[in-house]
Short mmCIF file of C-alpha atoms in Angstrom, two decimals:
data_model
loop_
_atom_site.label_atom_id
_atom_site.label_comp_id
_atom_site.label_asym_id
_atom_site.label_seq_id
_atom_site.Cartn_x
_atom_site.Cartn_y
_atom_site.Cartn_z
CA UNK A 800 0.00 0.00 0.00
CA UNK A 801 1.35 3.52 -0.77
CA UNK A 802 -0.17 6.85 -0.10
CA UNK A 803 -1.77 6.78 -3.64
CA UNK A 804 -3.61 4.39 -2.86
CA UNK A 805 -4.65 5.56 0.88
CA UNK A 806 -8.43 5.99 0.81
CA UNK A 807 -10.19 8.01 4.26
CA UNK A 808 -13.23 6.44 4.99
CA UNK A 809 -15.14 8.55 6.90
CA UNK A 810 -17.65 7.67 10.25
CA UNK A 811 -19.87 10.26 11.75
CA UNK A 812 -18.40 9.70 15.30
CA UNK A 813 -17.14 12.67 15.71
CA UNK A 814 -18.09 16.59 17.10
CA UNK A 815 -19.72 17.89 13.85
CA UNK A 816 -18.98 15.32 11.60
CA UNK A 817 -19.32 18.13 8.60
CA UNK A 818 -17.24 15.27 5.69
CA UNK A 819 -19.79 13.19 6.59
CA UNK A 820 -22.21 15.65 5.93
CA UNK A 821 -20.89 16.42 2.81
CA UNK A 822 -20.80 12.72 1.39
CA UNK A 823 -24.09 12.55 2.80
CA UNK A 824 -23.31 10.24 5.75
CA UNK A 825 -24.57 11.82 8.65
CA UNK A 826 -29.05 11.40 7.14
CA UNK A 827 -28.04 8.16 6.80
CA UNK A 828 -25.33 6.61 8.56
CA UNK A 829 -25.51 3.28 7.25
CA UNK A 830 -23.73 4.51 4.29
CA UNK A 831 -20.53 5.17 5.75
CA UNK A 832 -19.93 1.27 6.42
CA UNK A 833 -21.46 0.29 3.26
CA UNK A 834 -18.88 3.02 1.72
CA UNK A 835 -16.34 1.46 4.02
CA UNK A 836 -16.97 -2.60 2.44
CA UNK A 837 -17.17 -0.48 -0.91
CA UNK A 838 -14.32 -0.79 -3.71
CA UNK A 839 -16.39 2.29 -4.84
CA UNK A 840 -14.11 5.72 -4.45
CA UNK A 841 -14.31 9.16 -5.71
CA UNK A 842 -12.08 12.39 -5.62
CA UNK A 843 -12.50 15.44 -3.89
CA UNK A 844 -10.34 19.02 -3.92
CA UNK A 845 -7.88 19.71 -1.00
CA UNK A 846 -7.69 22.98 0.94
CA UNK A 847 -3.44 23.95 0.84
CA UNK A 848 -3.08 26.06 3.90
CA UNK A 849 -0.29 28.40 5.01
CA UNK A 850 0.03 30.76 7.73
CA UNK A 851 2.26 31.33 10.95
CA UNK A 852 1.44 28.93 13.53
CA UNK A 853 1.00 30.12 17.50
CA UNK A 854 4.36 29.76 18.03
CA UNK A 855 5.28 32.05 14.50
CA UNK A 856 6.86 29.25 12.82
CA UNK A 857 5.82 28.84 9.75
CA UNK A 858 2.66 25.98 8.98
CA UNK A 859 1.60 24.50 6.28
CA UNK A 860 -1.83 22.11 6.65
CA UNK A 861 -4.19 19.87 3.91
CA UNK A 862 -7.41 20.59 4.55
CA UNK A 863 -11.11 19.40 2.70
CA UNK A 864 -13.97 21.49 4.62
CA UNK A 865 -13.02 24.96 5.45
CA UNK A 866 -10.56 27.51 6.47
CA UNK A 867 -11.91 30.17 8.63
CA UNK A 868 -10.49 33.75 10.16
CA UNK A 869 -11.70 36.12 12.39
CA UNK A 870 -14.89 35.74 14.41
CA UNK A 871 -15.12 32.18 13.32
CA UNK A 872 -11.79 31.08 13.78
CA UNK A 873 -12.15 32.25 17.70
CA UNK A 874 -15.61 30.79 18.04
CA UNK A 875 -14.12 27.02 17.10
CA UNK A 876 -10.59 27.78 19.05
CA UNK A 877 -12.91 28.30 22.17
CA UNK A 878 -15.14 25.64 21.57
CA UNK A 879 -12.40 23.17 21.18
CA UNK A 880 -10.41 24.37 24.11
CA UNK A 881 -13.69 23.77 26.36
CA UNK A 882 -14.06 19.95 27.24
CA UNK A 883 -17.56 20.55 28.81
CA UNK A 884 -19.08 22.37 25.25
CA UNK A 885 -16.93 20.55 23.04
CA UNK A 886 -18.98 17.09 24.57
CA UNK A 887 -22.15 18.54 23.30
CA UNK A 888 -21.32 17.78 19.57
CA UNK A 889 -22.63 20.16 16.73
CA UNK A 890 -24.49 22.26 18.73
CA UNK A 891 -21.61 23.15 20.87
CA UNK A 892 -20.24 26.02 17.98
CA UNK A 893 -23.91 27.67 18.33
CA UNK A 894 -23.60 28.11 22.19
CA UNK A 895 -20.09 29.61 21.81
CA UNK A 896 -21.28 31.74 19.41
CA UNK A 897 -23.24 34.36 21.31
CA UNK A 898 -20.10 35.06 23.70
CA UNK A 899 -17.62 35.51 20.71
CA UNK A 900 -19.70 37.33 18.67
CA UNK A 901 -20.51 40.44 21.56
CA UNK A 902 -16.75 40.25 22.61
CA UNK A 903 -15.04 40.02 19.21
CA UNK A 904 -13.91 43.20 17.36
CA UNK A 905 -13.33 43.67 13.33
CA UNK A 906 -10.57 43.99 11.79
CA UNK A 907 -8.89 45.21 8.69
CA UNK A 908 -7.87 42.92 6.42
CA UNK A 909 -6.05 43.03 2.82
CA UNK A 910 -7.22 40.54 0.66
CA UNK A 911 -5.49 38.93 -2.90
CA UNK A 912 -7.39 36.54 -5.11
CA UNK A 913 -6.06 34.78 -8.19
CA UNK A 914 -3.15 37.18 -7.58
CA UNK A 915 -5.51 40.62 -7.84
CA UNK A 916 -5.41 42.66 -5.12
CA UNK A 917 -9.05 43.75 -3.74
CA UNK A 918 -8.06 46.34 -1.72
CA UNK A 919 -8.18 45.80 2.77
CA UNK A 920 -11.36 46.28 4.76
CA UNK A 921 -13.22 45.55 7.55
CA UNK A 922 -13.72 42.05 8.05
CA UNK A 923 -15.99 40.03 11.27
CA UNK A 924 -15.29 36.44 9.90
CA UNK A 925 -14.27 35.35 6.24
CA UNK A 926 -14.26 31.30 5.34
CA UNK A 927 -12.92 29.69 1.63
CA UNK A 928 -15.24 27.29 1.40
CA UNK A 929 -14.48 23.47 -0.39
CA UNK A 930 -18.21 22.25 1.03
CA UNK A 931 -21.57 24.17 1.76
CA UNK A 932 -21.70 23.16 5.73
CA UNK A 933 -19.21 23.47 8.50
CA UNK A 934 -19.80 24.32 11.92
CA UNK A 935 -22.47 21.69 13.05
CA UNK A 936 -24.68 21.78 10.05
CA UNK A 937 -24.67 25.61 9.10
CA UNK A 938 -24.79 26.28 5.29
CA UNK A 939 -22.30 28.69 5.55
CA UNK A 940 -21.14 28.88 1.56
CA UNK A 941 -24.12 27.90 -0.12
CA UNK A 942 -23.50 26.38 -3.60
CA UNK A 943 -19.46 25.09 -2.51
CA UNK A 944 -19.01 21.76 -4.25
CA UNK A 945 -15.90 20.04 -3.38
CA UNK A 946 -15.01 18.00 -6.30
CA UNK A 947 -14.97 20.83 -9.16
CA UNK A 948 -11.46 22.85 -9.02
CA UNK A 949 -12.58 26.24 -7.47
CA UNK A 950 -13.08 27.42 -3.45
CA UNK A 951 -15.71 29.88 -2.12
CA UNK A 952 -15.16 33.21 -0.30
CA UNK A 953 -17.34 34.48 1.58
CA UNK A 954 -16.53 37.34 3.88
CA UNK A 955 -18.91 38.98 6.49
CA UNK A 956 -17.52 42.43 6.63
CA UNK A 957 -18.56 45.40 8.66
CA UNK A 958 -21.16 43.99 10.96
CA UNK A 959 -22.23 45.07 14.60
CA UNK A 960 -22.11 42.42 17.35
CA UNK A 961 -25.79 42.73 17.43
CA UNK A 962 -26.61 43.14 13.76
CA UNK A 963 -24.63 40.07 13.42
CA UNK A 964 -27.07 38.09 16.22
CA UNK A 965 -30.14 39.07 15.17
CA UNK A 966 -30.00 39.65 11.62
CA UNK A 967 -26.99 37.36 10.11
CA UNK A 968 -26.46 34.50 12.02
CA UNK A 969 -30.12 33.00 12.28
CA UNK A 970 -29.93 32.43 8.97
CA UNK A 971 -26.60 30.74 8.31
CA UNK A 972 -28.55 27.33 8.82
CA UNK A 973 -30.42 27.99 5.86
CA UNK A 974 -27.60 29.79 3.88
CA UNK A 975 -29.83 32.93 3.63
CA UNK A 976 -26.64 35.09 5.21
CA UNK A 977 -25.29 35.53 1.83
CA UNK A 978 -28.27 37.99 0.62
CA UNK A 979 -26.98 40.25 3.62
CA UNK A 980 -25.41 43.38 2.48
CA UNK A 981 -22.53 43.79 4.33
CA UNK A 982 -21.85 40.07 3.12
CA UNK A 983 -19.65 39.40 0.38
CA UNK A 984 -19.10 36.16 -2.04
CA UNK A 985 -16.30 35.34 -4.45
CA UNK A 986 -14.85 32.37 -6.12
CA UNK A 987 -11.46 31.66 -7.16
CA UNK A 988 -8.58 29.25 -6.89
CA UNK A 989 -5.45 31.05 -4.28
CA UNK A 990 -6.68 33.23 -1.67
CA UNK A 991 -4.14 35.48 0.80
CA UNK A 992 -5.15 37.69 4.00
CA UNK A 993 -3.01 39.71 5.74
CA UNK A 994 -3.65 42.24 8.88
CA UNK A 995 -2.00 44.34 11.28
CA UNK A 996 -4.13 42.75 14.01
CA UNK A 997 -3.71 39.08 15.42
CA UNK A 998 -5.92 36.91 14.06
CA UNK A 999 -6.72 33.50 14.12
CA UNK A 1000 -6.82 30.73 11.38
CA UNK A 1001 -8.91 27.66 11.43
CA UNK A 1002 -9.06 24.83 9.29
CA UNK A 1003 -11.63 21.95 9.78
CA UNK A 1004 -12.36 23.17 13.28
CA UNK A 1005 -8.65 22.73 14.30
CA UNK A 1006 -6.62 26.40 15.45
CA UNK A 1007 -3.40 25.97 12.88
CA UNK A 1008 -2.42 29.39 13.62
CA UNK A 1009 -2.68 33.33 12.55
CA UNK A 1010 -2.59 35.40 9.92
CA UNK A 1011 -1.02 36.39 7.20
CA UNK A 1012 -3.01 33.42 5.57
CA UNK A 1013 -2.78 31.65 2.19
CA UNK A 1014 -4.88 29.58 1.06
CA UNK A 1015 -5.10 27.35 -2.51
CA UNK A 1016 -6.79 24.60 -3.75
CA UNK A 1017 -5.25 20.96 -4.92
CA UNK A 1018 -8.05 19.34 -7.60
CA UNK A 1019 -9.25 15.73 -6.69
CA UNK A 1020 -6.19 15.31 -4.92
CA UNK A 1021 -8.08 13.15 -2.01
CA UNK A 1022 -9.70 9.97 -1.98
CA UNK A 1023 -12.62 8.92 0.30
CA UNK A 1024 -15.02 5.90 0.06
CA UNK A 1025 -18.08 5.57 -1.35
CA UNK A 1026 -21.15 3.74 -1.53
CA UNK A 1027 -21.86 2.03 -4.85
CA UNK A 1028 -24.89 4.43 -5.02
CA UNK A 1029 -22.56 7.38 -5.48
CA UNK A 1030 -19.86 6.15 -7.55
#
């Protein structure tokens, strides 16, 4: 066996269990050990990470759900570092959310994608997106497919605390956020983020470190079971 022919088969055992999500595991769970006793595979981008890690070395992580900054980024770092919340499963990043979110502050940030520069502004959260859910079921990037070559921005810019409780967040579940006006959407294959302020970086719910952030995407360069159903 060599690592090309490693293949992840995924079991929703875990906090959020968003891959499984994705492949469609988690409505029906029986799938994920049928996929498991399946010869049946497909392929699925990769999220290629950089940043400086909390001890400003550089990092450099593989991701396949999401890389978040900001607001986000601080909401899962919190969550994780909690045993008591983290126990709860999905529902534990909604309860940390309401705490973050009146504490946390916005930031500038400069951001560069496909090499363009689109200028630095104020930023609450921003996430490139490889699937449509992350964080315990929220749709966050409605739309993100993560088997077709391109990630998802989506940044949530100048937002009040409060605006951001009652008027963004309640509908991140449905995916409804993005028709917000202070929220943004863009597509694109390289990402960077850089600010004068610390800020954290998150990729599938683990804290890899802070910016400056770059962020890429590696085409079906992962392999993960499936059911015969979904070859």
């Amino acid at each position: 066996l060599t690592a090309a022919d490693a293949v992840l088969c995924p079991v929703p055992a875990g906090t959020a269990n968003e891959l499984c999500r994705a492949l469609g595991y988690l409505a029906d769970r029986k799938r994920a050990y049928d996929a498991a006793a399946s010869d049946a595979t497909r392929a699925i981008d990769l999220l290629h990470v950089r940043c400086i890690g909390l001890d400003c070395r550089p990092v450099e992580r593989f991701g396949y759900l999401i890389v978040s900054l900001g607001a986000a980024a601080t909401i899962s770092h919190r969550t994780s570092r909690s045993r008591w919340v983290k126990k709860l499963g999905g529902i534990a990043y909604l309860l940390m959310t309401p705490p973050v979110t009146l504490g946390y502050r916005n930031r500038a940030v400069a951001i560069t994608v496909d090499g363009v520069a689109q200028g630095s502004r104020p930023i609450f959260t921003a996430m490139v997106a490889n699937t449509e859910n992350g964080g315990g079921g929220m749709r966050l990037m409605p739309g993100a497919r993560f088997d077709d070559g391109i990630l998802d921005l989506i940044e949530m810019g100048d937002i009040t605390p409060l605006a951001m409780l009652t008027t963004v967040l309640p509908k991140v579940y449905s995916g409804g956020h993005v028709r917000h006006p202070k929220v943004r959407v863009s597509r694109g294959t390289s990402f960077r983020f850089e600010s004068a302020v610390d800020t954290l970086v998150d990729l599938d719910g683990e804290t890899v470190g802070r910016l400056p952030l770059d962020v890429s995407v590696i085409a079906k360069a992962f392999v993960v079971g499936a059911d015969h159903a979904k070859k």
